[in-house]
mmCIF file of N, CA, C and O in Angstrom:
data_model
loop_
_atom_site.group_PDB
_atom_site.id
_atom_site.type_symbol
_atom_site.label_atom_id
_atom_site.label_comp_id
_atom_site.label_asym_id
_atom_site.label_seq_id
_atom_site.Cartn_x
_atom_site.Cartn_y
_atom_site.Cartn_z
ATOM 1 N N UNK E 1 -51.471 32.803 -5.209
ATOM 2 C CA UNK E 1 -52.166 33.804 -5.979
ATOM 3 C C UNK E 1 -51.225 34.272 -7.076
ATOM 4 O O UNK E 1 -50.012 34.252 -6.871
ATOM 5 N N UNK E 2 -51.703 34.674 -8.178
ATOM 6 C CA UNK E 2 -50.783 34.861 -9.723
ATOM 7 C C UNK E 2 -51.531 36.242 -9.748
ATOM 8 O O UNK E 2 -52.685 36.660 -9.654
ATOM 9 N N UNK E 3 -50.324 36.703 -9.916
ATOM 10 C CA UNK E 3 -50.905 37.832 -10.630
ATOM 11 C C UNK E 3 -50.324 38.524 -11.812
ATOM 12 O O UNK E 3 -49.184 38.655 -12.256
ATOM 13 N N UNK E 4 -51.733 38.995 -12.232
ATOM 14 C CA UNK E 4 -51.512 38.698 -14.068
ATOM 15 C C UNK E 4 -51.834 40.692 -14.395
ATOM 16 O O UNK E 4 -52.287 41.628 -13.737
ATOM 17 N N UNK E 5 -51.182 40.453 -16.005
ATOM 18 C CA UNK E 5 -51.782 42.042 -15.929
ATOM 19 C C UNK E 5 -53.033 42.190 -16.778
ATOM 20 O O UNK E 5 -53.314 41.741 -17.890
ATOM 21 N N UNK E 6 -53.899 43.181 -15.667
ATOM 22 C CA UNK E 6 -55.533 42.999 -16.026
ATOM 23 C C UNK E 6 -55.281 44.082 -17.480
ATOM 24 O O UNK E 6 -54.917 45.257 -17.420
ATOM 25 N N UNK E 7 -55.517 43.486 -18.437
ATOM 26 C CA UNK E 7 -56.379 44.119 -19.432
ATOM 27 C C UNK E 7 -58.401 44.360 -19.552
ATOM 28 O O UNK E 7 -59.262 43.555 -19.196
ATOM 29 N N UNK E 8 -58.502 45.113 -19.890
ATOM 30 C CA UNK E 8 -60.063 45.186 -20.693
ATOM 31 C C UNK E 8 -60.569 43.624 -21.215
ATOM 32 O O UNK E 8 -61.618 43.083 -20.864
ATOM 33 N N UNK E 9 -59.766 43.175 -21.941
ATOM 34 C CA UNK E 9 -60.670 41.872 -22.493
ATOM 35 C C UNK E 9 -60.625 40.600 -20.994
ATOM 36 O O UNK E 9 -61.349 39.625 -20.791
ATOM 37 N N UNK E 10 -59.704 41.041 -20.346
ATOM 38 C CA UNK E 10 -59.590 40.174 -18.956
ATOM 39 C C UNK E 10 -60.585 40.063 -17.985
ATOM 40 O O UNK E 10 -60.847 39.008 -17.407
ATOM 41 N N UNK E 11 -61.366 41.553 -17.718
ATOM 42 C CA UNK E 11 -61.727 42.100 -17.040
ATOM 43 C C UNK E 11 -63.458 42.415 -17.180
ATOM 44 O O UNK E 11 -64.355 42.565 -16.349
ATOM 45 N N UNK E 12 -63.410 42.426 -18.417
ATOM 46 C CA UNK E 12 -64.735 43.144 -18.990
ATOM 47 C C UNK E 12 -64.955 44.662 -19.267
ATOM 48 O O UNK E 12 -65.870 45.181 -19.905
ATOM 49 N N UNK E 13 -63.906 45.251 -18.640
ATOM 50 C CA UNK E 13 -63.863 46.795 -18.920
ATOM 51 C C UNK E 13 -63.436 47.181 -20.123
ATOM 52 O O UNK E 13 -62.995 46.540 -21.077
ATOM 53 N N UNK E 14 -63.719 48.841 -19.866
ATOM 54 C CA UNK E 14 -63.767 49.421 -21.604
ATOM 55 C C UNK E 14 -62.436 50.100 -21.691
ATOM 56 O O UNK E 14 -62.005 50.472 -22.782
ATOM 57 N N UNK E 15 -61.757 50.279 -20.558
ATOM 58 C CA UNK E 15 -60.334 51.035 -20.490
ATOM 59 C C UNK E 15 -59.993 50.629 -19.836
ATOM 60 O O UNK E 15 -60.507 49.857 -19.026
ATOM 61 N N UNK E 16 -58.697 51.103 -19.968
ATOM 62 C CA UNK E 16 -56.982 50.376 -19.276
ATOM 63 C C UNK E 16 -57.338 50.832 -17.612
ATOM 64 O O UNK E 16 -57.206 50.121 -16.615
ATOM 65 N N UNK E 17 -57.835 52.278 -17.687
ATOM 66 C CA UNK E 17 -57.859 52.456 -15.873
ATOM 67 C C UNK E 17 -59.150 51.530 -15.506
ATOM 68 O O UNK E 17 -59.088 50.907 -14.446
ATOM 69 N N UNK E 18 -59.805 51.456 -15.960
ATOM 70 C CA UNK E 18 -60.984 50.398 -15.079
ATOM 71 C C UNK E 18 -60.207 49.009 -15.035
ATOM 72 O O UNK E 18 -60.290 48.410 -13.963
ATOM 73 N N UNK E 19 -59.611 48.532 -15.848
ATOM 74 C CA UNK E 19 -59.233 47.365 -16.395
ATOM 75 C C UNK E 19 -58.027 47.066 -14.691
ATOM 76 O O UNK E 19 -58.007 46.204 -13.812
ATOM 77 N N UNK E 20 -57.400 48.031 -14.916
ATOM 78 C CA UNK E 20 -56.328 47.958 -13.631
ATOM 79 C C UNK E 20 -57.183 47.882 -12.468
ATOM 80 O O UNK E 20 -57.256 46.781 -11.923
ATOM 81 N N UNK E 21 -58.003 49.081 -11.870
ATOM 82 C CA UNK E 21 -59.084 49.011 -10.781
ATOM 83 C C UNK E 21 -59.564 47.684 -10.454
ATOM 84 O O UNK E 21 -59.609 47.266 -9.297
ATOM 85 N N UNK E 22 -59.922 47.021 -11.471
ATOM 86 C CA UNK E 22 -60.697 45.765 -11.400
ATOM 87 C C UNK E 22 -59.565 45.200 -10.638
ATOM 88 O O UNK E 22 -59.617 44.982 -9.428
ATOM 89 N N UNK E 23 -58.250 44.908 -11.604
ATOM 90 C CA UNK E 23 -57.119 43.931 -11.441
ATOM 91 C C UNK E 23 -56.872 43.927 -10.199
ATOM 92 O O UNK E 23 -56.807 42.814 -9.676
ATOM 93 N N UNK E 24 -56.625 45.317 -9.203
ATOM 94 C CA UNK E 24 -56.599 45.433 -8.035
ATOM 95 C C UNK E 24 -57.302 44.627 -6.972
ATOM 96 O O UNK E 24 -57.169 43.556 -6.380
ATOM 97 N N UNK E 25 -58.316 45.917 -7.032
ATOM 98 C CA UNK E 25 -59.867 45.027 -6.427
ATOM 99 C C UNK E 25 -59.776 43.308 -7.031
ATOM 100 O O UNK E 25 -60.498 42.765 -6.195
ATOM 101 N N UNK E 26 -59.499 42.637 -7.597
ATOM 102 C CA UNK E 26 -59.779 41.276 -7.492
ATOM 103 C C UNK E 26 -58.504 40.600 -6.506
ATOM 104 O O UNK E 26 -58.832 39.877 -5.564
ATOM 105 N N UNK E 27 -57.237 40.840 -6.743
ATOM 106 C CA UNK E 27 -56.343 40.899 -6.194
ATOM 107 C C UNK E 27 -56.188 41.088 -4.283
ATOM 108 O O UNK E 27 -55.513 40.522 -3.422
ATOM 109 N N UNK E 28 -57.036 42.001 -4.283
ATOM 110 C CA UNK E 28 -58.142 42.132 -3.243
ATOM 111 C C UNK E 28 -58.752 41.438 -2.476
ATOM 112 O O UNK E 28 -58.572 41.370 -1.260
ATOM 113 N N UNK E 29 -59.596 40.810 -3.173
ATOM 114 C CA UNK E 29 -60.831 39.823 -3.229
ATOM 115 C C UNK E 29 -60.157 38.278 -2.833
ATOM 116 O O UNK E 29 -60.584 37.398 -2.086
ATOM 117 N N UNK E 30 -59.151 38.340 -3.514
ATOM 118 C CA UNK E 30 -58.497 37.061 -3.758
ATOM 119 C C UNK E 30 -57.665 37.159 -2.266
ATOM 120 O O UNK E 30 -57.573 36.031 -1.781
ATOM 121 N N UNK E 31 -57.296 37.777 -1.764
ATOM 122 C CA UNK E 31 -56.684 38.000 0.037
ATOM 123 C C UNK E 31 -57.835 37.810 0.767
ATOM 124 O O UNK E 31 -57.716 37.230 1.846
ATOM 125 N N UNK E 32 -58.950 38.183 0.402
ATOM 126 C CA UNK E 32 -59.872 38.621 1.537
ATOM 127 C C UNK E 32 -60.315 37.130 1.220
ATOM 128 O O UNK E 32 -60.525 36.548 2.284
ATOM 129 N N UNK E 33 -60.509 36.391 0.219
ATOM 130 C CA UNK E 33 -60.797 34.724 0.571
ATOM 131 C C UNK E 33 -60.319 34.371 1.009
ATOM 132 O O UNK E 33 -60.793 34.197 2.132
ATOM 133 N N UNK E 34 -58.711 33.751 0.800
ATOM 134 C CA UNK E 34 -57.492 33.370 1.128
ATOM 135 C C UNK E 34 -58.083 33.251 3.144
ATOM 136 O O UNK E 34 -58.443 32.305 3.845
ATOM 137 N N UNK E 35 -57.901 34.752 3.403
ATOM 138 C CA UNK E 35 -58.243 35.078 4.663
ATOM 139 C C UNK E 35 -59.693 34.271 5.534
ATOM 140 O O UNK E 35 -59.824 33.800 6.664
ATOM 141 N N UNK E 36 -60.432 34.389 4.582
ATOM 142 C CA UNK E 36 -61.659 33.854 5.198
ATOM 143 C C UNK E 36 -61.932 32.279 4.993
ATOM 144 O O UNK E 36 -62.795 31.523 5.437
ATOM 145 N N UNK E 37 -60.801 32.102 4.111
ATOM 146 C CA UNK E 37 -61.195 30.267 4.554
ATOM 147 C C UNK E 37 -60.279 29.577 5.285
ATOM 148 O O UNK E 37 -60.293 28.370 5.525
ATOM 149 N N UNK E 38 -59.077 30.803 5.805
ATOM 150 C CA UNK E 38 -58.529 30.558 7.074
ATOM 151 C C UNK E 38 -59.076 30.538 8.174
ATOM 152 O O UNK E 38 -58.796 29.595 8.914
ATOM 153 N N UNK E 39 -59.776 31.294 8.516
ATOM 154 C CA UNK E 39 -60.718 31.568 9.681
ATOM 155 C C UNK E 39 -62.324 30.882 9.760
ATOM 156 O O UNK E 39 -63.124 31.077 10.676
ATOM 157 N N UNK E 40 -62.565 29.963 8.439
ATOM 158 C CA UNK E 40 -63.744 29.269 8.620
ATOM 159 C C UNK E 40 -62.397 27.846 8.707
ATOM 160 O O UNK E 40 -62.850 27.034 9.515
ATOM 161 N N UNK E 41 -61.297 27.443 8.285
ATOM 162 C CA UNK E 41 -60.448 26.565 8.796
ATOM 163 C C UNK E 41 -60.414 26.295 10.415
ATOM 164 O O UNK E 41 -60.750 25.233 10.941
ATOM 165 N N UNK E 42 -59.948 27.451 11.094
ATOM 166 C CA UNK E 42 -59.609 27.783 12.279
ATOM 167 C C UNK E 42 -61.197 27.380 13.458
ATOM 168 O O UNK E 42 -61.265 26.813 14.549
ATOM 169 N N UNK E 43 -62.320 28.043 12.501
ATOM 170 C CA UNK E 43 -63.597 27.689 13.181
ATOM 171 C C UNK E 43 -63.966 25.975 13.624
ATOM 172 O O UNK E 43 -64.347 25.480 14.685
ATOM 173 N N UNK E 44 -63.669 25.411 12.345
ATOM 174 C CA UNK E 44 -64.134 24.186 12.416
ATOM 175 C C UNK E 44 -62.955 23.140 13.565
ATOM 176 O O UNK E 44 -63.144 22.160 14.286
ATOM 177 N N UNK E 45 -62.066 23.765 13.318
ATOM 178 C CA UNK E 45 -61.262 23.273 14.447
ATOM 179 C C UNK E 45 -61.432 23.410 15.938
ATOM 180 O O UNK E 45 -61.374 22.515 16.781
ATOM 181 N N UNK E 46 -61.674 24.816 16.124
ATOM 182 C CA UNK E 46 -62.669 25.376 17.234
ATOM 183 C C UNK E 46 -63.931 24.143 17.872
ATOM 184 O O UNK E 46 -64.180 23.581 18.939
ATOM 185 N N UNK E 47 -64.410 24.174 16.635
ATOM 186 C CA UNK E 47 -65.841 23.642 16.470
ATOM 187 C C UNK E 47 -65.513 22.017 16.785
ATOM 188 O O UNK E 47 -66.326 21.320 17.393
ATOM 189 N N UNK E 48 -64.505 21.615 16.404
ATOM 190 C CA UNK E 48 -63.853 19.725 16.825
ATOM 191 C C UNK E 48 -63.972 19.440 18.325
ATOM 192 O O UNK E 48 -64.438 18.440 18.871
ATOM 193 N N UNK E 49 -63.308 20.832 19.008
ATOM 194 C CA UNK E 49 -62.836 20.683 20.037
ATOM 195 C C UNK E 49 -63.940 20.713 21.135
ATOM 196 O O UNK E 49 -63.879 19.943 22.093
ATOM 197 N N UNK E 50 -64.954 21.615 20.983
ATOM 198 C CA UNK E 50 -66.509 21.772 21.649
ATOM 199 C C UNK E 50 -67.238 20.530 21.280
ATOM 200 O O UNK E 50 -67.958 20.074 22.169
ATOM 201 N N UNK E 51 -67.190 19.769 19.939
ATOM 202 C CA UNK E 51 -68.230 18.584 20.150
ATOM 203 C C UNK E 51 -67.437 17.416 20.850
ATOM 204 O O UNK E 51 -67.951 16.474 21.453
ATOM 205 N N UNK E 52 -65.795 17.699 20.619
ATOM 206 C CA UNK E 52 -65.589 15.992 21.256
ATOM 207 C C UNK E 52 -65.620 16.388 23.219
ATOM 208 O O UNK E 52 -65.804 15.422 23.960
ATOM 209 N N UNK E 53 -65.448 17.682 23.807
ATOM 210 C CA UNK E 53 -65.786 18.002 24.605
ATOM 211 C C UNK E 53 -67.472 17.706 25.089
ATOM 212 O O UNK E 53 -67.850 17.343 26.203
ATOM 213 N N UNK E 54 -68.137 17.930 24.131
ATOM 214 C CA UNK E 54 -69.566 17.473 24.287
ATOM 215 C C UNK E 54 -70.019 16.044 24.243
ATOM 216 O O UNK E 54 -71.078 15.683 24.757
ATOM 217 N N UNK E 55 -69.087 15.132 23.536
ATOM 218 C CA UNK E 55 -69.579 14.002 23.247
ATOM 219 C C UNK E 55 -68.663 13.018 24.467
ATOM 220 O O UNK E 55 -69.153 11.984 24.923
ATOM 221 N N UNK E 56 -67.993 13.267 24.671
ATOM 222 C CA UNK E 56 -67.080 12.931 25.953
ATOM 223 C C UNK E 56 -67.628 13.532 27.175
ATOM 224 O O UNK E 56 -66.951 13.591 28.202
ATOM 225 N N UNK E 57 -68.630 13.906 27.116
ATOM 226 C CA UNK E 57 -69.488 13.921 28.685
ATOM 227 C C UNK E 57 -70.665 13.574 28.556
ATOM 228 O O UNK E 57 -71.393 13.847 29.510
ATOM 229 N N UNK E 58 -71.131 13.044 27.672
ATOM 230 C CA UNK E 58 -72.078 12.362 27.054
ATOM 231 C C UNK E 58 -73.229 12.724 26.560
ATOM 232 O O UNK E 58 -74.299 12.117 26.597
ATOM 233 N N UNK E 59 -72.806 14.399 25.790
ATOM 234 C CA UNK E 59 -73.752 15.201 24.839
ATOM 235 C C UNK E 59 -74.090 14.866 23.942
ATOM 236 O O UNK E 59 -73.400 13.910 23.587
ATOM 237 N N UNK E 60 -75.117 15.186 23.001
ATOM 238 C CA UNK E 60 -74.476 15.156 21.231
ATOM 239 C C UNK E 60 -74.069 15.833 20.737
ATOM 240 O O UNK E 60 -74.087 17.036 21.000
ATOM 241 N N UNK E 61 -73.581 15.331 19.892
ATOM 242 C CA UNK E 61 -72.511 16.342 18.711
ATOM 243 C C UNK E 61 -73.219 17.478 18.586
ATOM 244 O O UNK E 61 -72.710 18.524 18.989
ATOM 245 N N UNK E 62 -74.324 17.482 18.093
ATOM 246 C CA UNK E 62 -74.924 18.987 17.884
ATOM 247 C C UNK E 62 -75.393 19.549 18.573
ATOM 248 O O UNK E 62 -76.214 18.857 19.175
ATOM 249 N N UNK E 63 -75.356 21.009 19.063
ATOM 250 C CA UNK E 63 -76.431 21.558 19.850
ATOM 251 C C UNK E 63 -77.211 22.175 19.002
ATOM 252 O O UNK E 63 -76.480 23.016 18.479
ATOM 253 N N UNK E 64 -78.563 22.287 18.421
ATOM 254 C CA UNK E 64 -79.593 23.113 17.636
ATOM 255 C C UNK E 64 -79.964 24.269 17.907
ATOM 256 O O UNK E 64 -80.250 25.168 17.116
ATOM 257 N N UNK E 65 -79.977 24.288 19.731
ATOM 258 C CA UNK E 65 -80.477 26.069 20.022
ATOM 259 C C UNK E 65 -79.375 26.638 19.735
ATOM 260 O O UNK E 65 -79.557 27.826 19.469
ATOM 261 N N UNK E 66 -77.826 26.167 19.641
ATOM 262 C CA UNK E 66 -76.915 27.362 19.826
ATOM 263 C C UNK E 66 -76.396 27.852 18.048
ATOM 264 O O UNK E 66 -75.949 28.867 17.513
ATOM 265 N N UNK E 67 -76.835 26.250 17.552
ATOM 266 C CA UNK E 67 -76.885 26.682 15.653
ATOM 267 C C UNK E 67 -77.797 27.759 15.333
ATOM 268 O O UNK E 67 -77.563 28.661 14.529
ATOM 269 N N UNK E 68 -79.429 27.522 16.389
ATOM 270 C CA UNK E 68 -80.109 28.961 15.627
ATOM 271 C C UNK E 68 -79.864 30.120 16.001
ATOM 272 O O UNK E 68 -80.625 31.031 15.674
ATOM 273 N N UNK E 69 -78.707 30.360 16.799
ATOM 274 C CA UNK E 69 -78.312 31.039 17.553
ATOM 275 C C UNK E 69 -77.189 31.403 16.730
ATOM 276 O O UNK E 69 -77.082 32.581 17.070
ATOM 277 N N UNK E 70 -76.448 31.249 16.043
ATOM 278 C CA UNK E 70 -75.491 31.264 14.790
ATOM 279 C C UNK E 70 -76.148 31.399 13.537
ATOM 280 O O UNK E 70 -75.442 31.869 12.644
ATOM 281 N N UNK E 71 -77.405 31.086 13.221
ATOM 282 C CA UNK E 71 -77.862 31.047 12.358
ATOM 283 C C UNK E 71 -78.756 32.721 12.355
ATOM 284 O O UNK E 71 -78.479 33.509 11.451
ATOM 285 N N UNK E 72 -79.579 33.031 13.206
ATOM 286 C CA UNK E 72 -80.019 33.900 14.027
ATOM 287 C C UNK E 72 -78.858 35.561 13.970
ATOM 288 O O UNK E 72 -79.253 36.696 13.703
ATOM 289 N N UNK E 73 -77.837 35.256 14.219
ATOM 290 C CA UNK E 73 -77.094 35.982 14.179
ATOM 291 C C UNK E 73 -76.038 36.385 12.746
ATOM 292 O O UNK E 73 -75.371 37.405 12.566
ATOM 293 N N UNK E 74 -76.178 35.286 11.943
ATOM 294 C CA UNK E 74 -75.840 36.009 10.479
ATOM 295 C C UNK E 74 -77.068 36.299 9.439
ATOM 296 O O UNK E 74 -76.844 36.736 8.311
ATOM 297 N N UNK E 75 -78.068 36.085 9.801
ATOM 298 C CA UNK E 75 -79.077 36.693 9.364
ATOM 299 C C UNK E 75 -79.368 37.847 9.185
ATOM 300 O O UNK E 75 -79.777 38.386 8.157
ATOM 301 N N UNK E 76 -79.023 38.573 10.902
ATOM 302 C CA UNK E 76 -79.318 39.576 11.388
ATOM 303 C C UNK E 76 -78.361 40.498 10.607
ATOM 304 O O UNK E 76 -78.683 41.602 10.168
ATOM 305 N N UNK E 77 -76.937 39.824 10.461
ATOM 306 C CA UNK E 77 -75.739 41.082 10.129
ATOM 307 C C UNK E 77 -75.824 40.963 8.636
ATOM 308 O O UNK E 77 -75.415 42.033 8.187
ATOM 309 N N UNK E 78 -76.194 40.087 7.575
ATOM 310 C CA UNK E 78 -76.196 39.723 6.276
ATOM 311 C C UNK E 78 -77.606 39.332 5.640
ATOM 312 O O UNK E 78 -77.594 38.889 4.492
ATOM 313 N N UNK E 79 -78.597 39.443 6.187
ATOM 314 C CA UNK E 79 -79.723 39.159 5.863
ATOM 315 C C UNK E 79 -80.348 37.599 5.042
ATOM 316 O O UNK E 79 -79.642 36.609 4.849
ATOM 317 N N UNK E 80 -81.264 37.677 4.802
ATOM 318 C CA UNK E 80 -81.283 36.138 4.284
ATOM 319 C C UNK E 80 -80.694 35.581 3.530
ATOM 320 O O UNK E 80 -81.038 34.402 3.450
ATOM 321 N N UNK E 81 -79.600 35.985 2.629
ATOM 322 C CA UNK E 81 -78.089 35.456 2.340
ATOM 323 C C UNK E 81 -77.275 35.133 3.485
ATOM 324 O O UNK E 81 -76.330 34.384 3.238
ATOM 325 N N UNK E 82 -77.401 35.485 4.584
ATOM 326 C CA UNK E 82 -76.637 35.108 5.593
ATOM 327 C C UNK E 82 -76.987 33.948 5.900
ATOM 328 O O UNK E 82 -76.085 33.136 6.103
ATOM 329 N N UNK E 83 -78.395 33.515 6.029
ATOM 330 C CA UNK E 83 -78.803 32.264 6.331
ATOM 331 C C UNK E 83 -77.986 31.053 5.740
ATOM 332 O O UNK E 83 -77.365 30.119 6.249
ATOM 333 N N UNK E 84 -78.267 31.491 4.355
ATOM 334 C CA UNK E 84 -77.426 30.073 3.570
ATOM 335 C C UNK E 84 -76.127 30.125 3.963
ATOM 336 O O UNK E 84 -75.485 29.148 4.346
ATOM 337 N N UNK E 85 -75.697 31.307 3.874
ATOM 338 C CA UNK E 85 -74.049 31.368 4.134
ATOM 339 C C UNK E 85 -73.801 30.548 5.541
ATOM 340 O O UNK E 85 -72.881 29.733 5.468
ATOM 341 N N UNK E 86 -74.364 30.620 6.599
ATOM 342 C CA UNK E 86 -74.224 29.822 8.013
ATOM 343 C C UNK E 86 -74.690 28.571 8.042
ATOM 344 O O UNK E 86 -74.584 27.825 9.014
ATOM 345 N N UNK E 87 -75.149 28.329 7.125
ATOM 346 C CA UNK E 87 -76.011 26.707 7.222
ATOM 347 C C UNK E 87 -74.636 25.944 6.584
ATOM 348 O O UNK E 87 -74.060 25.062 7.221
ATOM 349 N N UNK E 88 -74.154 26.425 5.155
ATOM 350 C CA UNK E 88 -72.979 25.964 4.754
ATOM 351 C C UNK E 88 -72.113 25.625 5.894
ATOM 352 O O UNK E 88 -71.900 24.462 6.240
ATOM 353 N N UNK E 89 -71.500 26.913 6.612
ATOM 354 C CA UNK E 89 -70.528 26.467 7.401
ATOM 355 C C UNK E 89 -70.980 26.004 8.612
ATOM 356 O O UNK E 89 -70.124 25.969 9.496
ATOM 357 N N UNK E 90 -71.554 25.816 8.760
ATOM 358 C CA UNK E 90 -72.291 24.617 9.947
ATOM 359 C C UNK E 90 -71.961 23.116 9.338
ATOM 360 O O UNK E 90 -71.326 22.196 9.854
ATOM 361 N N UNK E 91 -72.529 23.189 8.231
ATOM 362 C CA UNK E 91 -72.206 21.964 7.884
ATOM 363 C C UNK E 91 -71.109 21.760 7.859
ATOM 364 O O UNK E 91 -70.686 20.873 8.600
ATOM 365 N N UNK E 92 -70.058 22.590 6.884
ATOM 366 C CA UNK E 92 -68.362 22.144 7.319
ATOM 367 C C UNK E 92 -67.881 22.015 9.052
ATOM 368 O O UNK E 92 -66.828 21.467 9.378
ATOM 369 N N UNK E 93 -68.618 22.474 9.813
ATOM 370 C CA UNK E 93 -67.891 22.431 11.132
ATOM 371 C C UNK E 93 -69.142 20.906 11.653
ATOM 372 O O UNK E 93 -68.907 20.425 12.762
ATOM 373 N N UNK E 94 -69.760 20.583 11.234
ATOM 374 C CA UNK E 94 -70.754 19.545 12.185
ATOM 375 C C UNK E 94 -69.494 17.829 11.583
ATOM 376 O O UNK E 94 -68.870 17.541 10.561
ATOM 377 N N UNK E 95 -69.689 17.270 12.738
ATOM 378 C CA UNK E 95 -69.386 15.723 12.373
ATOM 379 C C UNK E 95 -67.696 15.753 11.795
ATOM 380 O O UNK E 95 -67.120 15.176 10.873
ATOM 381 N N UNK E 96 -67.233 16.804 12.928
ATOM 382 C CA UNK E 96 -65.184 16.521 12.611
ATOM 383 C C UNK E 96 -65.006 15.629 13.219
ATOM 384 O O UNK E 96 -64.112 14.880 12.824
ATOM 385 N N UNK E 97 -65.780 15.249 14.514
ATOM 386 C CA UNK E 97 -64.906 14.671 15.570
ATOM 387 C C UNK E 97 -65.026 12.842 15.106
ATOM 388 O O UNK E 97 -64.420 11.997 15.764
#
């Protein structure tokens, strides 16, 4: 992560204190990704270890009730943006093994 100094024309703001606020808050933003594509990293690894467990006793890779069941449940906390958001990372976690 670089960090730069937020001006107004950087930023879109009309002054130096919004201009900084922003700089922050993105700075911010930019940890809180960092963070969360550690932990959708960490998932799919999770997620390796349950299908070759599944497919090594002679499951399939996917289970569907427990996806709508994941799917079901970021819905609920994020609403129908959540949907897409869980279908994505389903897909990054389906077919590691």
């Amino acid at each position: 992560m670089t960090t730069t100094t937020a001006t107004p024309e950087k930023t879109g703001a009309r002054t130096d204190e919004a201009a900084a606020l922003i700089g922050d808050a993105r700075e911010r933003i930019d940890a809180l990704d960092d963070r969360i594509i550690g932990l959708i990293q960490e998932r799919m690894a999770v997620s390796a270890v349950i299908q070759e467990a599944r497919i090594s006793s002679g499951g399939r890779r996917v289970n569907l009730n427990r996806e709508m069941e994941v799917l079901g449940h970021y819905r609920d906390a994020l609403g129908k943006p959540g949907t897409a958001l869980a279908m994505t990372m389903l897909e990054l976690c389906r077919g590691r093994v």
